[in-house]
Coordinates of C-alpha atoms and ligand atoms in Angstrom, one line a residue:
X25 CA 6.2 5.8 -9.9
X26 CA 6.2 3.8 -13.2
X27 CA 2.7 2.6 -13.8
X28 CA 3.8 -1.0 -14.3
X29 CA 6.0 -1.3 -11.2
X30 CA 4.4 -2.7 -8.1
X31 CA 3.7 -0.3 -5.1
X32 CA 5.6 -2.6 -2.8
X33 CA 8.5 -5.0 -3.4
X34 CA 9.8 -7.1 -0.6
X35 CA 13.0 -9.0 -1.5
X36 CA 14.5 -11.7 0.6
X37 CA 13.9 -10.1 4.0
X38 CA 14.9 -11.8 7.2
X39 CA 14.5 -10.9 10.8
X40 CA 16.0 -12.6 13.8
X41 CA 15.6 -11.7 17.5
X42 CA 18.0 -12.6 20.2
X43 CA 16.1 -14.6 22.8
X44 CA 17.7 -16.4 25.7
X45 CA 21.1 -16.0 24.0
X46 CA 19.9 -17.7 20.9
X47 CA 18.8 -16.6 17.5
X48 CA 15.0 -16.7 16.9
X49 CA 14.3 -16.7 13.2
X50 CA 11.0 -14.7 13.1
X51 CA 11.2 -14.1 9.3
X52 CA 13.3 -16.0 6.9
X53 CA 13.9 -15.0 3.3
X54 CA 10.5 -13.6 2.5
X55 CA 9.8 -12.0 -0.9
X56 CA 6.7 -10.8 -2.6
X57 CA 5.4 -7.9 -4.7
X58 CA 2.1 -6.1 -4.3
X59 CA 0.4 -4.0 -7.0
X60 CA -1.3 -0.8 -6.2
X61 CA -5.0 -1.1 -5.1
X62 CA -4.7 -4.9 -4.6
X63 CA -4.7 -6.9 -1.4
X64 CA -2.1 -9.4 -0.3
X65 CA -3.4 -11.8 2.4
X66 CA -0.9 -13.2 4.8
X67 CA -2.1 -16.2 6.7
X68 CA -0.5 -18.4 9.3
X69 CA -0.8 -19.5 12.9
X70 CA 0.1 -17.4 15.8
X71 CA 3.9 -17.0 16.0
X72 CA 4.5 -17.6 12.3
X73 CA 5.9 -14.0 11.9
X74 CA 2.9 -12.1 10.4
X75 CA 3.2 -9.1 12.7
X76 CA 7.0 -9.0 12.4
X77 CA 6.7 -8.9 8.6
X78 CA 4.0 -6.2 8.8
X79 CA 6.2 -4.1 11.1
X80 CA 9.2 -4.4 8.8
X81 CA 7.2 -3.1 5.9
X82 CA 6.1 -0.1 8.0
X83 CA 9.7 0.2 9.1
X84 CA 8.7 0.1 12.7
X85 CA 11.3 -2.7 12.7
X86 CA 14.4 -2.9 10.6
X87 CA 15.1 -6.0 8.6
X88 CA 18.4 -7.8 9.1
X89 CA 18.8 -8.3 5.4
X90 CA 17.0 -8.0 2.1
X91 CA 15.2 -5.0 0.6
X92 CA 11.9 -3.3 0.9
X93 CA 10.9 -0.9 -1.8
X94 CA 7.7 1.1 -1.4
X95 CA 6.6 3.5 -4.2
X96 CA 10.1 3.6 -5.5
X97 CA 11.8 4.3 -2.2
X98 CA 14.3 1.9 -0.7
X99 CA 13.2 1.8 3.0
X100 CA 16.5 0.7 4.3
X101 CA 18.1 3.9 2.8
X102 CA 15.4 6.2 3.9
X103 CA 16.5 9.1 6.2
X104 CA 14.8 9.8 9.5
X105 CA 13.1 13.0 8.1
X106 CA 11.6 11.1 5.2
X107 CA 10.2 8.5 7.6
X108 CA 7.5 11.0 8.4
X109 CA 6.5 11.1 4.8
X110 CA 6.5 7.3 4.7
X111 CA 4.2 7.2 7.7
X112 CA 1.7 9.3 5.8
X113 CA 1.6 6.9 3.0
X114 CA 1.5 3.7 5.0
X115 CA -0.8 3.1 8.0
X116 CA -1.6 0.2 10.2
X117 CA -4.8 -1.1 11.8
X118 CA -4.3 -3.4 14.8
X119 CA -6.1 -6.3 16.3
X120 CA -6.8 -4.4 19.5
X121 CA -7.9 -0.9 18.6
X122 CA -8.3 0.0 22.3
X123 CA -4.6 -0.6 23.0
X124 CA -3.7 1.7 20.1
X125 CA -6.0 4.5 21.3
X126 CA -5.1 6.9 24.1
X127 CA -7.8 6.4 26.8
X128 CA -7.7 10.1 27.6
X129 CA -8.4 11.3 24.1
X130 CA -11.8 11.7 22.6
X131 CA -12.6 10.0 19.3
X132 CA -12.5 13.4 17.7
X133 CA -9.0 14.1 19.0
X134 CA -7.8 10.6 18.1
X135 CA -8.8 11.0 14.5
X136 CA -7.5 14.6 14.2
X137 CA -4.2 13.7 16.0
X138 CA -2.2 12.5 13.0
X139 CA -3.3 15.5 10.9
X140 CA -2.1 17.8 13.7
X141 CA 1.2 16.0 14.0
X142 CA 1.8 16.2 10.2
X143 CA 0.6 19.8 10.2
X144 CA -2.1 19.1 7.7
X145 CA -4.9 21.7 7.0
X146 CA -6.5 24.2 9.2
X147 CA -8.6 23.6 12.3
X148 CA -11.7 24.0 10.2
X149 CA -10.6 21.7 7.4
X150 CA -9.5 19.1 9.9
X151 CA -12.9 19.3 11.6
X152 CA -14.6 18.7 8.3
X153 CA -12.3 15.8 7.6
X154 CA -12.9 14.1 11.0
X155 CA -16.7 14.4 10.6
X156 CA -16.5 13.0 7.0
X157 CA -14.4 10.1 8.2
X158 CA -16.7 9.3 11.0
X159 CA -19.6 9.1 8.6
X160 CA -17.6 7.1 6.1
X161 CA -16.7 4.4 8.6
X162 CA -20.4 4.2 9.7
X163 CA -20.2 6.0 13.1
X164 CA -22.8 8.5 14.2
X165 CA -21.7 12.1 14.7
X166 CA -22.0 12.0 18.5
X167 CA -19.3 9.4 18.7
X168 CA -16.8 12.2 18.3
X169 CA -17.3 13.2 22.0
X170 CA -16.8 9.6 23.3
X171 CA -13.8 8.2 25.0
X172 CA -12.5 4.7 24.0
X173 CA -13.9 3.0 27.1
X174 CA -17.4 4.1 26.1
X175 CA -17.3 2.3 22.8
X176 CA -17.8 -1.3 21.7
X177 CA -15.1 -3.4 20.0
X178 CA -16.7 -2.8 16.6
X179 CA -17.0 0.9 17.1
X180 CA -13.4 1.1 18.3
X181 CA -12.2 -0.7 15.2
X182 CA -14.1 1.8 13.1
X183 CA -12.3 4.6 14.9
X184 CA -9.0 2.8 14.2
X185 CA -9.9 2.7 10.6
X186 CA -10.9 6.4 10.4
X187 CA -7.6 7.3 12.1
X188 CA -5.7 5.2 9.6
X189 CA -7.5 6.9 6.7
X190 CA -7.0 10.5 8.0
X191 CA -3.7 11.1 6.2
X192 CA -5.0 9.6 2.9
X193 CA -2.5 6.7 2.9
X194 CA -1.7 4.6 -0.2
X195 CA -1.4 1.5 1.8
X196 CA -2.8 0.1 5.0
X197 CA -1.5 -3.0 6.8
X198 CA -4.4 -4.6 8.5
X199 CA -3.0 -6.8 11.3
X200 CA -5.7 -9.2 12.4
X201 CA -8.2 -6.4 12.4
X202 CA -11.3 -8.5 13.0
X203 CA -9.8 -11.3 15.2
X204 CA -10.9 -9.7 18.5
X205 CA -14.4 -8.8 17.3
X206 CA -17.7 -10.5 17.9
X207 CA -18.8 -12.9 15.2
X208 CA -21.6 -10.7 13.9
X209 CA -19.3 -7.6 13.7
X210 CA -16.5 -9.3 11.7
X211 CA -18.4 -9.4 8.5
X212 CA -19.4 -5.8 8.7
X213 CA -15.8 -4.6 9.3
X214 CA -14.5 -6.7 6.5
X215 CA -17.2 -5.3 4.1
X216 CA -16.3 -1.8 5.3
X217 CA -12.6 -2.4 4.5
X218 CA -13.6 -3.7 1.1
X219 CA -15.7 -0.6 0.3
X220 CA -13.1 1.8 1.6
X221 CA -10.4 0.1 -0.6
X222 CA -12.5 0.8 -3.7
X223 CA -13.4 4.3 -2.7
X224 CA -9.9 5.5 -1.7
X225 CA -7.8 3.3 -4.1
X226 CA -6.1 1.6 -1.1
X227 CA -3.6 -1.1 -1.2
X228 CA -3.9 -3.6 1.6
X229 CA -1.7 -6.2 3.4
X230 CA -4.4 -8.2 5.2
X231 CA -3.0 -10.4 8.0
X232 CA -5.0 -13.1 9.7
X233 CA -4.7 -16.6 11.2
X234 CA -7.9 -17.4 9.5
X235 CA -7.9 -18.3 5.8
X236 CA -11.6 -17.8 5.5
X237 CA -11.3 -14.2 6.6
X238 CA -8.4 -13.6 4.2
X239 CA -10.3 -15.1 1.3
X240 CA -12.9 -12.5 0.9
X241 CA -10.5 -9.5 0.6
X242 CA -7.4 -10.9 -1.0
X243 CA -6.2 -11.0 -4.6
X244 CA -3.1 -12.9 -3.7
X245 CA -2.4 -15.1 -0.6
X246 CA 0.9 -15.9 1.0
X247 CA 0.9 -18.8 3.6
X248 CA 3.5 -18.2 6.3
X249 CA 4.9 -21.1 8.4
X250 CA 7.7 -20.5 11.0
X251 CA 8.7 -17.3 9.3
X252 CA 8.8 -18.6 5.7
X253 CA 6.3 -18.4 2.9
X254 CA 5.5 -22.0 2.2
X255 CA 2.9 -21.3 -0.6
X256 CA 1.8 -18.4 -2.5
X257 CA -0.8 -18.0 -5.3
X258 CA -3.7 -15.8 -6.5
X259 CA -6.5 -16.2 -4.0
X260 CA -8.9 -18.2 -6.2
X261 CA -6.0 -20.5 -7.3
X262 CA -5.0 -21.2 -3.7
X263 CA -8.5 -22.3 -2.9
X264 CA -8.9 -24.3 -6.0
X265 CA -5.5 -26.1 -5.8
X266 CA -4.0 -25.9 -2.3
X267 CA -0.7 -27.7 -2.7
X268 CA 1.4 -27.4 0.4
X269 CA 0.1 -29.9 3.1
X270 CA 0.1 -27.0 5.6
X271 CA -2.3 -25.0 3.3
X272 CA -4.4 -28.1 2.9
X273 CA -4.7 -28.4 6.6
X274 CA -5.6 -24.8 7.1
X275 CA -8.1 -25.0 4.4
X276 CA -9.8 -28.2 5.6
X277 CA -10.2 -26.6 9.0
X278 CA -11.6 -23.3 8.0
X279 CA -15.2 -22.3 8.3
X280 CA -16.9 -19.6 6.6
X281 CA -17.0 -16.3 8.4
X282 CA -18.3 -15.5 10.9
X283 CA -16.1 -17.8 13.0
X284 CA -16.9 -19.1 16.5
X285 CA -14.3 -19.1 19.2
X286 CA -14.5 -22.9 19.6
X287 CA -13.8 -23.4 15.9
X288 CA -10.9 -21.0 16.1
X289 CA -9.3 -23.0 18.8
X290 CA -9.7 -26.2 16.8
X291 CA -7.9 -24.6 13.8
X292 CA -4.9 -23.6 15.8
X293 CA -4.5 -27.0 17.4
X294 CA -4.2 -29.2 14.3
X295 CA -1.6 -31.9 14.5
X296 CA 0.2 -30.5 17.5
X297 CA 1.8 -27.2 18.2
X298 CA 3.9 -25.0 15.9
X299 CA 7.6 -25.8 16.8
X300 CA 9.7 -23.2 18.5
X301 CA 11.4 -20.8 16.0
X302 CA 14.3 -20.9 18.5
X303 CA 14.8 -24.5 17.5
X304 CA 13.2 -25.1 14.1
X305 CA 13.1 -28.7 12.8
X306 CA 15.7 -29.8 10.2
X307 CA 14.7 -30.4 6.6
X308 CA 11.2 -29.1 5.9
X309 CA 10.2 -27.2 9.0
X310 CA 6.6 -28.6 8.6
X311 CA 7.7 -32.3 8.5
X312 CA 6.9 -33.1 12.2
X313 CA 3.3 -32.2 11.6
X314 CA 3.0 -33.3 8.0
X315 CA 0.8 -36.4 7.2
X316 CA 2.8 -37.0 4.0
X317 CA 6.4 -36.5 5.2
X318 CA 9.0 -38.9 3.8
X319 CA 12.7 -39.4 4.5
X320 CA 13.8 -36.5 2.3
X321 CA 11.4 -34.1 4.2
X322 CA 13.2 -34.9 7.4
X323 CA 16.7 -34.2 6.1
X324 CA 16.6 -31.8 3.1
X325 CA 15.2 -28.3 3.1
X326 CA 12.8 -28.0 0.2
X327 CA 13.0 -25.2 -2.4
X328 CA 10.3 -23.3 -4.1
X329 CA 8.5 -25.4 -6.8
X330 CA 6.2 -23.9 -9.4
X331 CA 2.7 -25.4 -9.3
X332 CA 1.4 -23.2 -12.1
X333 CA 2.0 -19.6 -13.4
X334 CA 2.2 -17.4 -10.3
X335 CA 1.6 -20.3 -7.9
X336 CA 4.4 -21.9 -5.9
X337 CA 4.8 -24.2 -3.0
X338 CA 7.9 -25.0 -0.9
X339 CA 7.5 -28.8 -0.7
X340 CA 9.4 -31.9 -1.9
X341 CA 6.1 -33.5 -2.9
X342 CA 5.3 -31.1 -5.6
X343 CA 6.2 -32.8 -8.9
Ligands
ADP407 P1 2.4 -13.6 14.5 O1 2.1 -12.2 14.3 O2 2.3 -14.4 13.3 O3 1.7 -14.2 15.7 P2 5.0 -12.5 15.4 O4 5.5 -11.8 14.2 O5 4.4 -11.7 16.4 O6 4.0 -13.7 14.9 O7 6.2 -13.4 16.0 C1 7.0 -14.2 15.3 C2 8.0 -14.9 16.2 O8 8.9 -13.8 16.7 C3 7.4 -15.4 17.5 O9 8.1 -16.6 17.9 C4 7.6 -14.3 18.5 O10 7.7 -14.9 19.8 C5 8.9 -13.7 18.1 N1 9.0 -12.3 18.4 C6 8.3 -11.3 17.9 N2 8.7 -10.1 18.3 C7 9.7 -10.3 19.1 C8 10.6 -9.5 19.9 N3 10.5 -8.1 19.9 N4 11.6 -10.1 20.6 C9 11.8 -11.4 20.6 N5 11.0 -12.3 19.9 C10 10.0 -11.7 19.2
MG408 MG1 0.6 -11.0 15.2

Protein backbone atom coordinates (compact mmCIF):
# COMPACT_ATOMS: atom_id res chain seq x y z
CA UNK A 1 0.00 0.00 0.00
CA UNK A 2 1.25 3.47 -0.79
CA UNK A 3 1.73 5.33 2.43
CA UNK A 4 -0.30 8.31 1.27
CA UNK A 5 -3.33 6.39 -0.03
CA UNK A 6 -6.21 5.81 2.37
CA UNK A 7 -6.84 2.35 3.81
CA UNK A 8 -10.44 2.45 2.66
CA UNK A 9 -12.03 4.22 -0.29
CA UNK A 10 -15.77 4.07 -0.79
CA UNK A 11 -16.91 5.59 -4.07
CA UNK A 12 -20.54 6.23 -4.97
CA UNK A 13 -21.94 3.02 -3.53
CA UNK A 14 -25.65 2.32 -3.55
CA UNK A 15 -27.77 -0.53 -2.29
CA UNK A 16 -31.42 -1.19 -2.94
CA UNK A 17 -33.51 -4.01 -1.53
CA UNK A 18 -36.68 -5.35 -3.13
CA UNK A 19 -39.47 -5.00 -0.60
CA UNK A 20 -43.16 -5.54 -1.40
CA UNK A 21 -42.34 -5.41 -5.10
CA UNK A 22 -40.80 -1.97 -4.67
CA UNK A 23 -37.25 -0.68 -4.54
CA UNK A 24 -36.05 0.31 -1.11
CA UNK A 25 -33.06 2.65 -1.35
CA UNK A 26 -31.07 1.69 1.72
CA UNK A 27 -27.84 3.41 0.61
CA UNK A 28 -27.68 6.05 -2.08
CA UNK A 29 -24.45 7.28 -3.64
CA UNK A 30 -22.25 7.24 -0.56
CA UNK A 31 -18.55 8.13 -0.81
CA UNK A 32 -15.83 8.58 1.76
CA UNK A 33 -12.19 7.76 2.40
CA UNK A 34 -10.63 6.58 5.62
CA UNK A 35 -6.97 6.85 6.53
CA UNK A 36 -5.25 4.03 8.37
CA UNK A 37 -5.44 4.25 12.18
CA UNK A 38 -8.24 6.82 12.07
CA UNK A 39 -11.90 6.55 13.00
CA UNK A 40 -14.84 7.49 10.82
CA UNK A 41 -18.01 7.92 12.83
CA UNK A 42 -21.27 7.20 11.02
CA UNK A 43 -24.30 8.62 12.73
CA UNK A 44 -28.00 8.56 11.90
CA UNK A 45 -31.35 7.37 13.17
CA UNK A 46 -32.47 3.78 13.06
CA UNK A 47 -33.19 2.77 9.45
CA UNK A 48 -30.83 5.35 7.92
CA UNK A 49 -28.66 2.63 6.36
CA UNK A 50 -25.72 2.45 8.79
CA UNK A 51 -25.59 -1.34 9.10
CA UNK A 52 -26.15 -1.82 5.38
CA UNK A 53 -23.17 0.42 4.66
CA UNK A 54 -21.02 -1.44 7.21
CA UNK A 55 -21.98 -4.79 5.74
CA UNK A 56 -21.11 -3.62 2.23
CA UNK A 57 -17.66 -2.55 3.39
CA UNK A 58 -17.18 -6.02 4.89
CA UNK A 59 -18.59 -7.51 1.71
CA UNK A 60 -21.20 -9.39 3.63
CA UNK A 61 -23.46 -7.56 1.19
CA UNK A 62 -22.63 -6.68 -2.38
CA UNK A 63 -23.21 -3.12 -3.49
CA UNK A 64 -25.37 -2.51 -6.55
CA UNK A 65 -22.97 0.05 -7.91
CA UNK A 66 -19.90 2.01 -6.96
CA UNK A 67 -16.53 0.89 -5.77
CA UNK A 68 -15.01 -0.12 -2.46
CA UNK A 69 -11.23 -0.28 -2.28
CA UNK A 70 -9.63 -1.66 0.85
CA UNK A 71 -5.87 -1.67 1.22
CA UNK A 72 -5.53 -1.46 -2.55
CA UNK A 73 -7.99 -4.31 -3.27
CA UNK A 74 -11.15 -3.64 -5.25
CA UNK A 75 -13.71 -5.59 -3.24
CA UNK A 76 -16.09 -6.06 -6.14
CA UNK A 77 -13.38 -7.88 -8.07
CA UNK A 78 -12.15 -10.00 -5.20
CA UNK A 79 -12.39 -13.77 -5.72
CA UNK A 80 -14.02 -16.07 -3.19
CA UNK A 81 -10.70 -17.49 -2.04
CA UNK A 82 -9.36 -14.01 -1.28
CA UNK A 83 -12.44 -13.17 0.73
CA UNK A 84 -10.97 -15.26 3.51
CA UNK A 85 -7.91 -13.04 3.57
CA UNK A 86 -10.13 -9.99 3.60
CA UNK A 87 -12.05 -11.36 6.58
CA UNK A 88 -8.76 -11.53 8.44
CA UNK A 89 -8.11 -7.87 7.81
CA UNK A 90 -11.59 -6.57 8.54
CA UNK A 91 -13.69 -7.54 11.50
CA UNK A 92 -17.00 -6.42 12.95
CA UNK A 93 -18.33 -5.89 16.45
CA UNK A 94 -22.09 -6.01 16.76
CA UNK A 95 -24.59 -4.28 18.99
CA UNK A 96 -25.72 -7.58 20.45
CA UNK A 97 -22.68 -9.74 21.22
CA UNK A 98 -24.87 -12.52 22.58
CA UNK A 99 -26.52 -13.01 19.21
CA UNK A 100 -23.14 -13.27 17.52
CA UNK A 101 -21.75 -15.82 20.00
CA UNK A 102 -22.59 -19.52 19.85
CA UNK A 103 -24.41 -20.32 23.13
CA UNK A 104 -22.76 -23.75 23.25
CA UNK A 105 -19.19 -22.47 22.92
CA UNK A 106 -17.13 -21.40 25.89
CA UNK A 107 -15.48 -18.01 25.78
CA UNK A 108 -12.16 -19.75 25.17
CA UNK A 109 -13.49 -21.58 22.12
CA UNK A 110 -15.24 -18.47 20.82
CA UNK A 111 -12.03 -16.45 20.87
CA UNK A 112 -9.90 -19.29 19.48
CA UNK A 113 -12.47 -20.13 16.78
CA UNK A 114 -11.38 -17.73 14.05
CA UNK A 115 -7.73 -18.67 14.50
CA UNK A 116 -8.66 -22.34 14.08
CA UNK A 117 -10.72 -21.61 10.98
CA UNK A 118 -7.89 -19.58 9.46
CA UNK A 119 -5.35 -22.24 10.53
CA UNK A 120 -3.28 -19.78 12.49
CA UNK A 121 -0.63 -20.95 14.95
CA UNK A 122 -0.40 -24.09 17.06
CA UNK A 123 -2.71 -25.10 19.85
CA UNK A 124 -0.18 -23.72 22.32
CA UNK A 125 0.34 -20.41 20.56
CA UNK A 126 -3.41 -19.96 20.15
CA UNK A 127 -3.86 -20.61 23.85
CA UNK A 128 -1.32 -17.95 24.72
CA UNK A 129 -3.10 -15.56 22.36
CA UNK A 130 -6.56 -16.21 23.84
CA UNK A 131 -5.27 -15.59 27.36
CA UNK A 132 -3.45 -12.45 26.25
CA UNK A 133 -6.59 -11.13 24.55
CA UNK A 134 -8.75 -11.84 27.59
CA UNK A 135 -6.38 -9.84 29.71
CA UNK A 136 -6.16 -7.07 27.15
CA UNK A 137 -9.93 -6.57 27.03
CA UNK A 138 -10.08 -6.53 30.83
CA UNK A 139 -11.58 -9.94 31.55
CA UNK A 140 -10.31 -12.25 34.30
CA UNK A 141 -8.71 -15.56 33.34
CA UNK A 142 -11.62 -17.68 34.60
CA UNK A 143 -13.96 -16.15 32.07
CA UNK A 144 -12.44 -18.49 29.48
CA UNK A 145 -14.52 -21.37 30.93
CA UNK A 146 -17.80 -19.45 30.90
CA UNK A 147 -20.66 -19.76 28.42
CA UNK A 148 -22.30 -16.63 26.98
CA UNK A 149 -25.41 -16.89 29.19
CA UNK A 150 -23.23 -16.67 32.30
CA UNK A 151 -21.83 -13.26 31.36
CA UNK A 152 -23.11 -9.70 31.64
CA UNK A 153 -23.69 -7.50 28.58
CA UNK A 154 -20.44 -5.63 29.18
CA UNK A 155 -18.43 -8.84 29.58
CA UNK A 156 -20.01 -10.27 26.43
CA UNK A 157 -19.05 -7.19 24.45
CA UNK A 158 -15.48 -7.54 25.72
CA UNK A 159 -15.51 -11.14 24.45
CA UNK A 160 -16.82 -9.85 21.11
CA UNK A 161 -13.94 -7.38 20.99
CA UNK A 162 -11.37 -10.07 21.87
CA UNK A 163 -12.77 -12.24 19.09
CA UNK A 164 -12.55 -9.40 16.59
CA UNK A 165 -8.92 -8.80 17.60
CA UNK A 166 -7.86 -12.44 17.43
CA UNK A 167 -6.79 -12.31 13.78
CA UNK A 168 -4.93 -9.03 14.12
CA UNK A 169 -7.19 -7.10 11.76
CA UNK A 170 -6.35 -3.73 10.23
CA UNK A 171 -9.87 -2.45 10.47
CA UNK A 172 -12.85 -3.04 12.75
CA UNK A 173 -16.39 -1.98 12.02
CA UNK A 174 -18.10 -1.22 15.30
CA UNK A 175 -21.85 -1.37 14.64
CA UNK A 176 -23.56 0.27 17.62
CA UNK A 177 -21.24 -1.60 20.02
CA UNK A 178 -22.43 0.17 23.15
CA UNK A 179 -26.08 0.86 22.35
CA UNK A 180 -27.34 -2.19 24.24
CA UNK A 181 -25.15 -1.67 27.29
CA UNK A 182 -25.92 -0.16 30.66
CA UNK A 183 -25.10 3.48 31.01
CA UNK A 184 -22.16 2.87 33.34
CA UNK A 185 -20.60 0.28 31.05
CA UNK A 186 -20.78 2.33 27.84
CA UNK A 187 -17.96 4.66 28.80
CA UNK A 188 -15.69 1.77 29.81
CA UNK A 189 -16.17 -0.04 26.52
CA UNK A 190 -15.61 3.13 24.49
CA UNK A 191 -12.44 3.84 26.45
CA UNK A 192 -11.31 0.25 25.86
CA UNK A 193 -11.88 0.62 22.11
CA UNK A 194 -9.88 3.82 22.14
CA UNK A 195 -6.96 2.21 23.99
CA UNK A 196 -6.98 -0.83 21.71
CA UNK A 197 -6.95 1.38 18.64
CA UNK A 198 -3.70 2.98 19.75
CA UNK A 199 -2.11 -0.25 20.88
CA UNK A 200 -2.93 -2.28 17.77
CA UNK A 201 -2.91 0.53 15.16
CA UNK A 202 -6.54 -0.11 14.30
CA UNK A 203 -8.74 1.72 11.85
CA UNK A 204 -12.37 2.01 12.92
CA UNK A 205 -15.71 2.68 11.38
CA UNK A 206 -17.79 3.51 14.41
CA UNK A 207 -21.53 3.39 13.89
CA UNK A 208 -24.05 4.85 16.31
CA UNK A 209 -27.39 6.61 16.43
CA UNK A 210 -25.91 8.83 19.14
CA UNK A 211 -23.69 11.71 18.11
CA UNK A 212 -22.29 12.01 21.64
CA UNK A 213 -21.02 8.43 21.54
CA UNK A 214 -19.43 8.99 18.14
CA UNK A 215 -17.80 12.25 19.17
CA UNK A 216 -15.33 10.75 21.60
CA UNK A 217 -13.76 8.31 19.16
CA UNK A 218 -14.11 9.87 15.74
CA UNK A 219 -11.64 11.86 13.69
CA UNK A 220 -14.22 12.38 10.96
CA UNK A 221 -18.02 12.13 11.11
CA UNK A 222 -20.53 11.35 8.37
CA UNK A 223 -24.19 12.05 9.08
CA UNK A 224 -26.49 9.63 7.31
CA UNK A 225 -30.13 10.39 6.54
CA UNK A 226 -32.29 7.98 4.51
CA UNK A 227 -29.23 6.31 3.03
CA UNK A 228 -27.43 9.51 2.05
CA UNK A 229 -24.56 11.36 3.67
CA UNK A 230 -26.10 14.77 4.35
CA UNK A 231 -23.07 16.26 6.09
CA UNK A 232 -19.48 15.26 6.64
CA UNK A 233 -16.63 16.98 8.42
CA UNK A 234 -13.75 16.45 10.81
CA UNK A 235 -15.31 15.69 14.20
CA UNK A 236 -14.32 18.94 15.94
CA UNK A 237 -15.50 20.97 12.93
CA UNK A 238 -18.88 19.23 12.86
CA UNK A 239 -19.46 20.09 16.50
CA UNK A 240 -18.22 23.64 16.06
CA UNK A 241 -20.21 24.35 12.94
CA UNK A 242 -23.06 21.88 12.41
CA UNK A 243 -24.56 23.06 9.14
CA UNK A 244 -27.24 20.67 7.90
CA UNK A 245 -30.48 21.22 9.84
CA UNK A 246 -30.59 17.48 10.55
CA UNK A 247 -27.13 17.58 12.15
CA UNK A 248 -28.24 20.60 14.17
CA UNK A 249 -31.26 18.69 15.43
CA UNK A 250 -29.13 15.66 16.31
CA UNK A 251 -26.67 17.88 18.10
CA UNK A 252 -29.24 19.83 20.07
CA UNK A 253 -30.75 16.62 21.36
CA UNK A 254 -27.58 14.85 22.39
CA UNK A 255 -26.52 14.43 25.90
CA UNK A 256 -23.12 13.58 27.07
CA UNK A 257 -22.47 9.89 27.54
CA UNK A 258 -23.61 7.98 29.51
CA UNK A 259 -27.05 8.22 27.98
CA UNK A 260 -30.27 7.27 29.65
CA UNK A 261 -32.96 5.23 27.87
CA UNK A 262 -35.56 8.01 28.18
CA UNK A 263 -33.26 10.53 26.54
CA UNK A 264 -32.45 8.09 23.77
CA UNK A 265 -36.15 7.86 22.99
CA UNK A 266 -36.44 11.59 22.87
CA UNK A 267 -33.62 11.86 20.38
CA UNK A 268 -35.17 9.49 17.89
CA UNK A 269 -38.57 11.11 18.00
CA UNK A 270 -37.64 14.65 17.01
CA UNK A 271 -40.01 16.25 14.52
CA UNK A 272 -41.85 13.10 13.59
CA UNK A 273 -40.68 9.84 12.14
CA UNK A 274 -38.05 9.19 9.53
CA UNK A 275 -39.95 8.74 6.22
CA UNK A 276 -40.07 5.32 4.59
CA UNK A 277 -37.14 4.64 2.26
CA UNK A 278 -39.72 2.84 0.07
CA UNK A 279 -41.31 6.17 -0.60
CA UNK A 280 -38.77 8.93 0.06
CA UNK A 281 -39.91 12.58 -0.15
CA UNK A 282 -39.15 14.59 -3.29
CA UNK A 283 -36.59 17.36 -3.27
CA UNK A 284 -34.54 17.30 -0.12
CA UNK A 285 -35.52 14.10 1.69
CA UNK A 286 -35.29 15.96 5.01
CA UNK A 287 -37.74 18.73 4.01
CA UNK A 288 -40.86 17.34 5.76
CA UNK A 289 -39.02 17.49 9.09
CA UNK A 290 -36.91 20.56 8.47
CA UNK A 291 -37.79 23.75 10.36
CA UNK A 292 -36.14 25.87 7.65
CA UNK A 293 -37.55 24.24 4.52
CA UNK A 294 -38.48 26.59 1.68
CA UNK A 295 -40.10 26.00 -1.71
CA UNK A 296 -36.92 24.87 -3.41
CA UNK A 297 -36.36 22.21 -0.70
CA UNK A 298 -39.71 20.62 -1.55
CA UNK A 299 -39.03 20.28 -5.26
CA UNK A 300 -35.29 20.27 -5.98
CA UNK A 301 -32.81 17.74 -4.70
CA UNK A 302 -29.89 19.60 -3.11
CA UNK A 303 -26.28 18.89 -4.01
CA UNK A 304 -23.17 18.82 -1.89
CA UNK A 305 -22.07 22.30 -0.89
CA UNK A 306 -18.72 23.08 0.60
CA UNK A 307 -18.88 24.68 4.04
CA UNK A 308 -15.13 24.83 4.52
CA UNK A 309 -12.13 22.69 3.57
CA UNK A 310 -13.08 19.05 4.19
CA UNK A 311 -16.58 19.98 5.38
CA UNK A 312 -19.68 19.66 3.21
CA UNK A 313 -23.42 19.68 3.69
CA UNK A 314 -26.14 18.63 1.26
CA UNK A 315 -28.54 21.51 1.78
CA UNK A 316 -29.95 24.38 -0.31
CA UNK A 317 -29.51 26.76 2.59
CA UNK A 318 -25.73 26.60 2.57
CA UNK A 319 -24.48 29.79 0.93
P1 LIG B 1 -29.63 1.21 10.38
O1 LIG B 1 -28.51 0.27 10.64
O2 LIG B 1 -29.19 2.64 10.19
O3 LIG B 1 -30.71 1.12 11.39
P2 LIG B 1 -30.16 -0.53 8.13
O4 LIG B 1 -28.95 -0.47 7.29
O5 LIG B 1 -30.34 -1.71 9.00
O6 LIG B 1 -30.28 0.82 8.98
O7 LIG B 1 -31.44 -0.43 7.18
C1 LIG B 1 -31.60 0.58 6.19
C2 LIG B 1 -32.92 0.35 5.48
O8 LIG B 1 -32.81 -0.84 4.69
C3 LIG B 1 -34.10 0.13 6.40
O9 LIG B 1 -35.22 0.71 5.81
C4 LIG B 1 -34.22 -1.37 6.45
O10 LIG B 1 -35.55 -1.74 6.69
C5 LIG B 1 -33.79 -1.78 5.06
N1 LIG B 1 -33.15 -3.12 5.01
C6 LIG B 1 -32.00 -3.49 5.59
N2 LIG B 1 -31.68 -4.77 5.30
C7 LIG B 1 -32.68 -5.22 4.49
C8 LIG B 1 -32.94 -6.47 3.83
N3 LIG B 1 -32.10 -7.51 3.94
N4 LIG B 1 -34.07 -6.56 3.09
C9 LIG B 1 -34.90 -5.52 2.96
N5 LIG B 1 -34.73 -4.32 3.54
C10 LIG B 1 -33.61 -4.16 4.31
MG1 LIG C 1 -28.11 -0.96 12.30
